[in-house]
PDB file of C-alpha atoms in Angstrom:
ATOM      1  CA  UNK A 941    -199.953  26.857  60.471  1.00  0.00           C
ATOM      2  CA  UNK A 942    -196.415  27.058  61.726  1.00  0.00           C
ATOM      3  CA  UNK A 943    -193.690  28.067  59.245  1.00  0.00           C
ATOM      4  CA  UNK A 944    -190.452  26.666  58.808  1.00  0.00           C
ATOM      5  CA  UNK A 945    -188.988  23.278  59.963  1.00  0.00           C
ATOM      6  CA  UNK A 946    -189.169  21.764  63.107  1.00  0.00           C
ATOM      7  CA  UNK A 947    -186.184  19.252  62.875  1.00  0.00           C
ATOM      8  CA  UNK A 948    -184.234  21.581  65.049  1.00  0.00           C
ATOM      9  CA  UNK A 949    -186.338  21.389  67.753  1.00  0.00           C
ATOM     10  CA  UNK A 950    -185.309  18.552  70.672  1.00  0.00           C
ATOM     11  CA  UNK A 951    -187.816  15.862  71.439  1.00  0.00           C
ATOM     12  CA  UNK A 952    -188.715  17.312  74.669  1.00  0.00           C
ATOM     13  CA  UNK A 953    -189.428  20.463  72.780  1.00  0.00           C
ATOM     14  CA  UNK A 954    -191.588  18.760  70.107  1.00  0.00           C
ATOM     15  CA  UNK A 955    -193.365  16.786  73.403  1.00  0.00           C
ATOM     16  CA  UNK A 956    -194.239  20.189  74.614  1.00  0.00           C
ATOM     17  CA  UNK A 957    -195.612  22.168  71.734  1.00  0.00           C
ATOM     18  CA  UNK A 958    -197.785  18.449  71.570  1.00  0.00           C
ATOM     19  CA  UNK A 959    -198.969  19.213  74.983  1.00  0.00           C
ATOM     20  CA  UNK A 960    -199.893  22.811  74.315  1.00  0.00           C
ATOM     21  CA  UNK A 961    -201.338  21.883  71.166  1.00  0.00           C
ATOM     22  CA  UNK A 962    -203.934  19.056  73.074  1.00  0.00           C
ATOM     23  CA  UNK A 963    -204.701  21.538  75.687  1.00  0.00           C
ATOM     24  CA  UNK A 964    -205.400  24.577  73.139  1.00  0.00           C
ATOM     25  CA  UNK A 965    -207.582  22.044  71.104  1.00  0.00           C
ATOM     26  CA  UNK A 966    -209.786  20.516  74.369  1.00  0.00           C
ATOM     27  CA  UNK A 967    -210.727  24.593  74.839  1.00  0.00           C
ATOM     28  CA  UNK A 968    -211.560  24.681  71.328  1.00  0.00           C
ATOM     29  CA  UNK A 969    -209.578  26.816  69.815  1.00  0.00           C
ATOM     30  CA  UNK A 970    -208.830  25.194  65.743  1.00  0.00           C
ATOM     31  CA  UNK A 971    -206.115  23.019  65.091  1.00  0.00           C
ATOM     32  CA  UNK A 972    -203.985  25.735  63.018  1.00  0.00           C
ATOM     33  CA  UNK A 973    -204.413  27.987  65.431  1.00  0.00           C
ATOM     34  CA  UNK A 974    -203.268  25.893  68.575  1.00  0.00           C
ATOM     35  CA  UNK A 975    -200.115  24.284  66.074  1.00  0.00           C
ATOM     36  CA  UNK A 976    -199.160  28.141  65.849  1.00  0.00           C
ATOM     37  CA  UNK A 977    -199.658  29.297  69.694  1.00  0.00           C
ATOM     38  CA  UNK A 978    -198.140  26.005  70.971  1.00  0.00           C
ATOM     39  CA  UNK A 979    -194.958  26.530  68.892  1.00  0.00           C
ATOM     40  CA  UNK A 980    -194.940  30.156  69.325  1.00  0.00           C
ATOM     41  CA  UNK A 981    -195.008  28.861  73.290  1.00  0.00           C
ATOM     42  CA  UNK A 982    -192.363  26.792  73.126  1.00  0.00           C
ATOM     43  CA  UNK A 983    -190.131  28.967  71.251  1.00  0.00           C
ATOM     44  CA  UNK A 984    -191.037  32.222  73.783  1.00  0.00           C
ATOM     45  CA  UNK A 985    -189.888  29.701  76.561  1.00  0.00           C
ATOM     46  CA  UNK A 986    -186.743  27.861  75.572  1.00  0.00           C
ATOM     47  CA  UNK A 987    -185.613  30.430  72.039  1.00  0.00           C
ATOM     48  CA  UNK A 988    -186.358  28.029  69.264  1.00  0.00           C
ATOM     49  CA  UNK A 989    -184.987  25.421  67.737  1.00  0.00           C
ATOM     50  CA  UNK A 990    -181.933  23.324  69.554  1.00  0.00           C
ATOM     51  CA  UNK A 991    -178.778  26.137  70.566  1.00  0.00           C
ATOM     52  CA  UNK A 992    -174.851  26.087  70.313  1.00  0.00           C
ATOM     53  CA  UNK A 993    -172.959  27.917  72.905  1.00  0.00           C
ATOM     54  CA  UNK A 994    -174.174  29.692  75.725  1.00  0.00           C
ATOM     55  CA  UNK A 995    -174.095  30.159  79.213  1.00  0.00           C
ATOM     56  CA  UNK A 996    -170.430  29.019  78.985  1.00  0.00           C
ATOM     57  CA  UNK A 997    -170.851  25.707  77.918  1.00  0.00           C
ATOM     58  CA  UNK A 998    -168.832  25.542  75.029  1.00  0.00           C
ATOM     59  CA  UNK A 999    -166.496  28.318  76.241  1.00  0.00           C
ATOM     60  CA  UNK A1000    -162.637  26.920  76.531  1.00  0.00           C
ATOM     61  CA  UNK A1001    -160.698  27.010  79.701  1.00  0.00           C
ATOM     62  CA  UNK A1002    -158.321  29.234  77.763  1.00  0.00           C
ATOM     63  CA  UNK A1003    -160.380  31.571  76.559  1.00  0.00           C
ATOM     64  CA  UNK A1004    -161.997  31.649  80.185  1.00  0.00           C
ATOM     65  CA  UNK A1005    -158.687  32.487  81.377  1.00  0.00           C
ATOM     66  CA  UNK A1006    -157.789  35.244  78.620  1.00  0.00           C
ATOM     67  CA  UNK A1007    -161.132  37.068  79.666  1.00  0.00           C
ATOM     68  CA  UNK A1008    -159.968  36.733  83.294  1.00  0.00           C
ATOM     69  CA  UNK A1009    -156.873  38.298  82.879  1.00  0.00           C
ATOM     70  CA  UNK A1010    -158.145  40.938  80.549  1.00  0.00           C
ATOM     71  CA  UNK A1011    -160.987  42.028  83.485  1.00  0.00           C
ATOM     72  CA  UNK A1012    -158.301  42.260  85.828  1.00  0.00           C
ATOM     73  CA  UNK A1013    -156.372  44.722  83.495  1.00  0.00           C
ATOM     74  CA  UNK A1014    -159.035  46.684  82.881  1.00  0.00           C
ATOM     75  CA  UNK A1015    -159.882  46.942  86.543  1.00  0.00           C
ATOM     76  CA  UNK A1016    -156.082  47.756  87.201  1.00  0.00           C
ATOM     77  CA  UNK A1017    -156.172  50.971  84.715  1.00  0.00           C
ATOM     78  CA  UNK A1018    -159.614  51.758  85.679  1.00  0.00           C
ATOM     79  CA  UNK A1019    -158.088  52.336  89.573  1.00  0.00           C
ATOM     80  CA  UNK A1020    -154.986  54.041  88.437  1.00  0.00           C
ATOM     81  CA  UNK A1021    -156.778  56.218  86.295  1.00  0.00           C
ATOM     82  CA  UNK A1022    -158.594  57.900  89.813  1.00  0.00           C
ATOM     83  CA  UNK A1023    -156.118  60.118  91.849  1.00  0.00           C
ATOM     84  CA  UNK A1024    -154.724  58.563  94.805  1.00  0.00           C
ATOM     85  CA  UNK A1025    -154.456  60.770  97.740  1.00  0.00           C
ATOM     86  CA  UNK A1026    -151.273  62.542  98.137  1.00  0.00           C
ATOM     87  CA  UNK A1027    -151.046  62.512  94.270  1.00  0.00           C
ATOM     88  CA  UNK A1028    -149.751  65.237  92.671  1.00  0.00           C
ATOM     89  CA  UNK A1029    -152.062  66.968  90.381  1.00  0.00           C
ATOM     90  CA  UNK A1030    -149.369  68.716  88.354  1.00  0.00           C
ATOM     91  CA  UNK A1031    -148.568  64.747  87.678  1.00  0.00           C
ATOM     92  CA  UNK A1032    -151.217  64.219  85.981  1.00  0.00           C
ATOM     93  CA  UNK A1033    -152.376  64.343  82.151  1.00  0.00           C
ATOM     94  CA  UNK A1034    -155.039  66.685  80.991  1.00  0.00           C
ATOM     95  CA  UNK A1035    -157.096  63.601  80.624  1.00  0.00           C
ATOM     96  CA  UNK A1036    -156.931  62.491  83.735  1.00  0.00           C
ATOM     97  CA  UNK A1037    -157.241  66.019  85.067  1.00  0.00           C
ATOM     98  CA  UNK A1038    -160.164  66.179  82.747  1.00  0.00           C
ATOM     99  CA  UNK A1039    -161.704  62.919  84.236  1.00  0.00           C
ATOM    100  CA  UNK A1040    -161.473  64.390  88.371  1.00  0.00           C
ATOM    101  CA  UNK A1041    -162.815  67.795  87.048  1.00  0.00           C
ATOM    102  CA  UNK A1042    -165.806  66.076  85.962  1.00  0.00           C
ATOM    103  CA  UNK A1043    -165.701  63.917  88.930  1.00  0.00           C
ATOM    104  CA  UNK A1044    -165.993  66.887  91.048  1.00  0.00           C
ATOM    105  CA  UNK A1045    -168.512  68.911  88.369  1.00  0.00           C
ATOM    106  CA  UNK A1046    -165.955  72.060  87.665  1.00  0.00           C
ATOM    107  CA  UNK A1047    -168.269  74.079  85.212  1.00  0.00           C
ATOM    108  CA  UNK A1048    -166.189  75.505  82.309  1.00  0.00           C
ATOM    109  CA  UNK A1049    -163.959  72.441  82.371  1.00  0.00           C
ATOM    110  CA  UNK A1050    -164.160  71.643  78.381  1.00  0.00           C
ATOM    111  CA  UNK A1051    -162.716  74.455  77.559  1.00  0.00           C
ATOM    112  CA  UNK A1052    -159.928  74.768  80.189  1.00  0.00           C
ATOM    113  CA  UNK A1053    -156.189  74.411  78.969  1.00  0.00           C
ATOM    114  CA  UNK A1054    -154.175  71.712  81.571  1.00  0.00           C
ATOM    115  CA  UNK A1055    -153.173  74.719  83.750  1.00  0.00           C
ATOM    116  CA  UNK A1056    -156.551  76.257  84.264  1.00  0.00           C
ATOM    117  CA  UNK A1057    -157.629  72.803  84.941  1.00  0.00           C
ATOM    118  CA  UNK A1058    -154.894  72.658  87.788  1.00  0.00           C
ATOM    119  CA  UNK A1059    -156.162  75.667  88.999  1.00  0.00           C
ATOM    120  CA  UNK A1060    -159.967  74.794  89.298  1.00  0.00           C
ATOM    121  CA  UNK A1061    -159.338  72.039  90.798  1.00  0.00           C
ATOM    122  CA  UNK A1062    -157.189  73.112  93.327  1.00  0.00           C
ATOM    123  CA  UNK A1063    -159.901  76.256  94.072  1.00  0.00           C
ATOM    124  CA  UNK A1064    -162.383  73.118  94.692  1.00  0.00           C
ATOM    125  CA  UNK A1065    -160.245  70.668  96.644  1.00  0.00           C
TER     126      UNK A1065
END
């Protein structure tokens, strides 16, 4: 027997498990048995009972917009974090020197001090 209550569930939800439950029974499997498969069924398929939220639906145009702007950010620091060419590397932070030595897989690099770092990576350019 199922657990738990089913007034979460939609009517086209509770229609289904129905149907599953019929078609269980007319192969002759017990009615306990096809109760529990048809509901576990239904809940594999659609996730349970009825659901808030998701796929954007109750998302606001604001917060839409926030996320928007935050991606772009992101994507803005993420390109000015790689070395442009023509970029001085003695412009650069150890992290970000850090960063294009492992880029360009300088062994030894985690131990390096900023101008051993310059120098590797001007050996490798």
């Amino acid at each position: 027997m199922p657990r738990g209550s089913k007034d979460k569930y939609t009517e086209k939800q509770k229609r289904k498990a129905e149907h599953i439950e019929d078609s269980y029974e007319a192969k002759g499997v017990s009615k306990d048995e096809a109760e529990a498969r048809a509901w576990a069924t239904v809940n594999k398929q659609s996730g349970g009972g009825e659901k808030r939220g998701g796929s954007g639906r109750e998302t606001s145009a604001g917060s839409k917009q926030a996320a928007r702007q935050s991606s772009a950010r992101r994507a803005v620091a993420t390109r000015q974090s790689s070395p442009r060419p023509g970029q001085q590397l003695e412009g650069m932070t150890k992290t970000e020197l850090m960063a294009l030595a492992r880029k360009r897989d300088i062994a030894g690099r985690s131990g390096m001090r900023k101008d051993e770092l310059l120098s590797a990576l001007r050996k490798a350019a």
